[in-house]
Short mmCIF file of C-alpha atoms and ligand atoms in Angstrom, two decimals:
data_model
loop_
_atom_site.label_atom_id
_atom_site.label_comp_id
_atom_site.label_asym_id
_atom_site.label_seq_id
_atom_site.Cartn_x
_atom_site.Cartn_y
_atom_site.Cartn_z
CA MET A 1 57.16 -34.82 -15.40
CA VAL A 2 58.51 -32.47 -11.64
CA ILE A 3 58.75 -28.61 -12.65
CA LEU A 4 62.37 -27.46 -11.48
CA LYS A 5 62.81 -25.00 -9.94
CA SER A 6 65.07 -21.29 -10.22
CA PRO A 7 66.70 -20.33 -7.43
CA GLU A 8 64.56 -17.08 -8.31
CA GLU A 9 61.53 -18.93 -7.85
CA ILE A 10 62.44 -21.12 -5.15
CA GLU A 11 62.80 -17.57 -2.74
CA LYS A 12 59.10 -16.73 -4.09
CA ILE A 13 57.43 -20.74 -2.54
CA ARG A 14 60.03 -19.61 0.59
CA GLN A 15 58.21 -16.85 0.53
CA SER A 16 55.11 -18.03 0.26
CA ASN A 17 56.12 -20.54 2.97
CA ILE A 18 57.10 -17.92 5.45
CA ILE A 19 53.35 -16.95 6.00
CA VAL A 20 52.36 -20.85 6.20
CA ALA A 21 54.46 -20.90 9.02
CA ASP A 22 53.66 -17.95 10.22
CA ILE A 23 49.88 -18.72 10.05
CA LEU A 24 50.30 -22.48 11.93
CA ASN A 25 52.64 -20.82 14.54
CA GLU A 26 50.04 -18.31 15.74
CA LEU A 27 47.19 -20.94 15.85
CA ARG A 28 48.91 -23.33 17.75
CA GLY A 29 49.25 -20.55 19.92
CA MET A 30 45.25 -20.34 20.06
CA VAL A 31 45.13 -24.35 20.71
CA LYS A 32 43.07 -24.44 23.78
CA PRO A 33 40.46 -26.83 25.88
CA GLY A 34 37.08 -24.79 25.33
CA ILE A 35 38.42 -22.98 21.19
CA LYS A 36 35.94 -24.19 18.47
CA THR A 37 37.71 -25.81 15.27
CA MET A 38 35.85 -22.96 13.34
CA ALA A 39 37.99 -20.17 15.50
CA LEU A 40 41.54 -21.93 13.59
CA ASN A 41 39.97 -21.32 10.41
CA ARG A 42 38.73 -18.23 10.77
CA TYR A 43 41.90 -17.22 12.34
CA SER A 44 43.72 -19.16 9.49
CA GLU A 45 41.85 -17.20 7.12
CA GLU A 46 41.81 -13.43 9.11
CA LEU A 47 45.77 -14.27 9.55
CA ALA A 48 46.11 -14.65 5.55
CA LEU A 49 43.82 -12.12 3.96
CA ARG A 50 46.78 -9.48 6.77
CA LYS A 51 49.36 -10.21 4.75
CA GLY A 52 47.50 -10.70 0.69
CA ALA A 53 47.53 -14.44 0.69
CA LYS A 54 44.75 -16.17 -0.13
CA PRO A 55 43.87 -19.43 1.09
CA ALA A 56 44.95 -22.66 -0.96
CA PHE A 57 42.18 -24.50 -0.29
CA LYS A 58 38.90 -23.11 -0.62
CA GLY A 59 37.83 -23.57 -2.98
CA TYR A 60 40.03 -26.95 -4.13
CA ARG A 61 38.17 -29.28 -5.13
CA GLY A 62 35.18 -28.34 -3.82
CA TYR A 63 36.69 -28.24 -0.27
CA PRO A 64 35.28 -26.10 1.83
CA PHE A 65 38.23 -24.59 4.34
CA SER A 66 40.90 -22.85 4.46
CA LEU A 67 42.16 -24.72 7.37
CA CYS A 68 42.01 -28.84 7.67
CA VAL A 69 41.70 -29.66 12.00
CA SER A 70 41.86 -33.52 12.15
CA VAL A 71 41.12 -34.37 16.23
CA ASN A 72 42.11 -38.20 17.21
CA SER A 73 41.37 -40.82 14.41
CA GLU A 74 41.17 -38.47 12.07
CA VAL A 75 44.13 -38.96 9.91
CA VAL A 76 43.75 -36.21 7.18
CA HIS A 77 41.41 -33.46 5.68
CA GLY A 78 39.16 -33.25 8.76
CA MET A 79 37.00 -30.35 8.11
CA PRO A 80 36.17 -26.97 10.82
CA SER A 81 33.46 -27.41 13.29
CA ASN A 82 31.16 -26.23 16.36
CA ARG A 83 33.40 -29.06 17.85
CA VAL A 84 34.57 -27.87 20.71
CA LEU A 85 39.10 -28.73 21.23
CA LYS A 86 39.16 -30.82 24.87
CA THR A 87 42.25 -31.79 27.54
CA GLY A 88 43.62 -34.96 25.70
CA ASP A 89 42.91 -34.27 22.22
CA LEU A 90 45.66 -34.60 19.44
CA ILE A 91 44.68 -31.66 16.68
CA SER A 92 46.51 -31.50 13.24
CA LEU A 93 46.44 -28.16 11.30
CA ASP A 94 47.48 -27.48 7.51
CA PHE A 95 47.46 -24.53 5.65
CA GLY A 96 48.14 -23.82 3.05
CA ILE A 97 48.09 -20.38 0.68
CA TYR A 98 49.19 -19.06 -2.30
CA TYR A 99 51.04 -15.39 -2.97
CA ASN A 100 53.36 -13.91 -5.28
CA GLY A 101 52.58 -17.14 -8.50
CA TYR A 102 53.07 -20.52 -5.81
CA TYR A 103 52.70 -22.16 -2.92
CA GLY A 104 52.73 -22.57 0.39
CA ASP A 105 51.86 -25.71 2.25
CA SER A 106 52.66 -27.12 5.71
CA ALA A 107 51.43 -28.74 8.89
CA ILE A 108 51.89 -29.60 12.65
CA THR A 109 50.47 -31.53 14.86
CA VAL A 110 49.39 -29.96 18.21
CA SER A 111 48.26 -31.40 21.80
CA VAL A 112 45.90 -29.59 23.02
CA GLY A 113 46.59 -29.04 27.24
CA GLU A 114 48.27 -32.59 28.27
CA VAL A 115 47.82 -35.72 26.18
CA SER A 116 49.03 -39.35 26.85
CA ASP A 117 52.35 -40.94 26.58
CA VAL A 118 51.17 -42.12 23.47
CA ALA A 119 49.84 -39.94 22.20
CA ALA A 120 53.30 -37.15 22.72
CA ARG A 121 54.70 -40.05 20.85
CA LEU A 122 52.92 -40.71 18.10
CA SER A 123 53.38 -37.24 17.59
CA SER A 124 57.05 -36.91 18.52
CA ILE A 125 57.92 -39.20 16.43
CA THR A 126 55.89 -38.22 13.46
CA LYS A 127 57.95 -35.25 13.66
CA GLU A 128 61.31 -37.02 13.33
CA SER A 129 59.40 -39.09 10.81
CA LEU A 130 59.64 -36.42 8.97
CA TYR A 131 62.60 -34.61 9.29
CA ASN A 132 64.44 -38.37 8.20
CA GLY A 133 62.69 -37.71 5.19
CA ILE A 134 64.64 -34.09 4.66
CA LYS A 135 67.77 -35.29 5.24
CA GLU A 136 67.31 -37.52 2.27
CA ALA A 137 66.11 -35.29 0.12
CA ARG A 138 69.64 -34.37 -1.64
CA ALA A 139 70.90 -34.65 -5.11
CA GLY A 140 71.21 -37.80 -6.09
CA ASN A 141 68.94 -40.00 -4.06
CA ARG A 142 66.45 -41.50 -5.07
CA LEU A 143 62.88 -40.56 -4.44
CA GLY A 144 63.03 -44.08 -2.17
CA ASP A 145 65.58 -42.31 0.23
CA ILE A 146 63.30 -40.10 1.69
CA SER A 147 59.97 -42.56 1.74
CA ALA A 148 62.16 -45.44 3.30
CA ALA A 149 64.10 -43.15 5.76
CA VAL A 150 60.46 -42.06 6.48
CA GLN A 151 58.40 -45.43 6.77
CA GLU A 152 62.23 -46.79 8.71
CA HIS A 153 61.53 -45.12 11.41
CA VAL A 154 58.04 -44.54 12.40
CA GLU A 155 58.16 -49.08 12.02
CA ALA A 156 60.95 -49.29 14.44
CA SER A 157 59.01 -47.01 17.00
CA GLY A 158 55.66 -49.64 16.67
CA PHE A 159 53.04 -47.05 14.36
CA SER A 160 52.76 -47.39 10.76
CA VAL A 161 52.28 -44.88 7.81
CA VAL A 162 49.05 -43.58 5.78
CA ARG A 163 49.89 -45.99 2.32
CA ASP A 164 46.08 -44.32 0.58
CA PHE A 165 47.72 -40.06 1.23
CA VAL A 166 50.77 -39.13 0.18
CA GLY A 167 53.46 -35.57 -0.33
CA HIS A 168 53.45 -33.93 -3.37
CA GLY A 169 55.89 -31.94 -5.46
CA ILE A 170 54.74 -28.26 -4.78
CA GLY A 171 54.92 -24.50 -6.32
CA LYS A 172 52.51 -22.37 -8.90
CA ASN A 173 50.36 -25.13 -8.78
CA LEU A 174 49.83 -26.73 -4.95
CA HIS A 175 49.40 -30.49 -5.82
CA GLU A 176 52.43 -31.13 -8.30
CA ASP A 177 54.43 -34.80 -9.53
CA PRO A 178 56.35 -36.05 -8.02
CA GLN A 179 53.90 -38.54 -5.57
CA ILE A 180 55.78 -38.91 -2.36
CA PRO A 181 54.47 -41.59 -0.55
CA ASN A 182 56.15 -42.62 3.18
CA PHE A 183 56.83 -45.93 2.13
CA GLY A 184 59.09 -47.46 -0.46
CA ILE A 185 62.48 -48.45 -1.11
CA ARG A 186 66.02 -47.68 -0.75
CA GLY A 187 67.55 -46.49 -4.46
CA LYS A 188 63.97 -46.24 -6.65
CA GLY A 189 62.10 -43.88 -8.14
CA ILE A 190 63.49 -40.86 -9.97
CA GLU A 191 66.63 -39.13 -8.98
CA LEU A 192 66.61 -36.23 -7.55
CA LYS A 193 68.17 -33.12 -9.09
CA PRO A 194 68.66 -28.92 -7.31
CA GLY A 195 66.19 -27.25 -8.52
CA MET A 196 62.70 -30.35 -6.87
CA VAL A 197 61.05 -28.65 -4.64
CA PHE A 198 58.80 -30.92 -2.30
CA ALA A 199 55.86 -30.92 0.44
CA ILE A 200 56.78 -34.36 2.54
CA GLU A 201 53.77 -35.23 5.07
CA PRO A 202 54.92 -38.40 6.70
CA MET A 203 51.15 -39.46 8.17
CA VAL A 204 51.24 -41.27 10.88
CA ASN A 205 49.32 -44.36 12.87
CA GLU A 206 49.58 -45.76 15.95
CA GLY A 207 47.13 -49.16 14.97
CA THR A 208 46.39 -49.81 11.00
CA TYR A 209 47.87 -47.88 8.40
CA LYS A 210 44.49 -48.33 6.73
CA VAL A 211 41.89 -45.30 6.95
CA LYS A 212 38.95 -44.44 5.43
CA VAL A 213 37.17 -41.07 3.93
CA LEU A 214 33.56 -40.70 5.27
CA ASP A 215 30.54 -38.96 4.13
CA ASP A 216 31.76 -35.96 3.96
CA GLY A 217 33.67 -36.90 1.29
CA TRP A 218 36.47 -35.38 2.99
CA THR A 219 37.37 -36.61 7.12
CA VAL A 220 39.57 -38.95 6.40
CA VAL A 221 39.84 -40.93 9.44
CA THR A 222 42.07 -44.80 10.77
CA ALA A 223 40.45 -47.35 9.54
CA ASP A 224 40.16 -48.57 13.43
CA GLY A 225 40.20 -45.58 15.19
CA LYS A 226 42.81 -45.07 17.43
CA LEU A 227 44.56 -41.99 16.82
CA SER A 228 46.84 -40.30 13.85
CA ALA A 229 49.80 -37.93 13.62
CA HIS A 230 50.68 -35.60 11.08
CA PHE A 231 54.22 -33.35 10.14
CA GLU A 232 54.52 -31.40 6.33
CA HIS A 233 57.19 -29.03 5.62
CA SER A 234 57.61 -27.68 1.58
CA VAL A 235 61.67 -28.50 0.99
CA ALA A 236 63.61 -27.33 -1.76
CA ILE A 237 66.63 -29.71 -3.21
CA THR A 238 69.91 -27.51 -4.38
CA GLU A 239 73.16 -27.93 -4.41
CA ASP A 240 73.64 -27.79 -0.72
CA GLY A 241 70.92 -30.47 0.09
CA PRO A 242 67.70 -29.91 1.57
CA VAL A 243 66.09 -26.58 2.86
CA ILE A 244 63.06 -26.35 4.46
CA LEU A 245 61.01 -23.61 3.42
CA SER A 246 58.36 -23.56 5.79
CA ARG A 247 60.11 -23.08 8.39
CA VAL A 248 60.49 -18.95 10.03
CA ASP A 249 63.88 -19.34 12.43
N1 MF3 B 1 47.99 -30.37 2.56
C1 MF3 B 1 47.28 -31.37 2.31
C2 MF3 B 1 47.52 -31.48 0.79
O1 MF3 B 1 48.39 -31.96 0.16
C3 MF3 B 1 46.25 -30.12 1.91
C4 MF3 B 1 44.67 -30.41 0.69
S1 MF3 B 1 43.80 -29.79 1.54
C5 MF3 B 1 42.64 -29.77 0.75
O2 MF3 B 1 46.68 -32.52 0.46
F1 MF3 B 1 41.25 -29.20 0.74
F2 MF3 B 1 43.02 -28.75 -0.23
F3 MF3 B 1 42.46 -30.90 0.06
CO1 CO B 2 50.55 -31.31 1.18
#
């Protein structure tokens, strides 16, 4: 069941997502060769608590950290550790909070120092594919219009979209219906209505779309060891079109 949100609720979801966006911006500034991924986790937690927000991922289905840091061939749900970031790494930072009754969830991919041409291209195409998907998030369209827009841009660029993990509705729960695949067919799926709020999150691989989960039970990696990138925005569908909630202007 897809829960429709009132304009007042969307405003609250925006407040939560602005906190997430602010924190991701701060974390982006900390990403440098030599920093440990655990330091980013600690900082994300401090910043959230300072703003009176609760990190959403910590304890979620037993996930032990506040931040997901996925490095290079890690797709999503990478766990912070003593790993030291080095020049050329491509990392995704995925962060969520709970604030005033509503969740915020967003992710960015960040380059550590200078990265390879393919890493830079993978990151840009993934971000562009997210924005292409967001453009389709309007009343009267179908869910498949979002999914297809993401997939078309990614595949036309020679990359692949992950099938095993998807975006989701968001609101009073971190994960609500519907699931939002990054692959699909235009004109198919549920009809989009004002009041729907979606976390759209393309996970894009350089090589095969196939992934596996490591023995830690969380870290998702590409099956071929090639690179992966990930961007996520929480987006409201309104009478006036899509509104990105997880953005600081
Ligand atoms: N943004 C991710 C998601 O929407 C993060 C979840 S990580 C978890 O699923 F640890 F909370 F599961
Ligand atoms: Co999400």
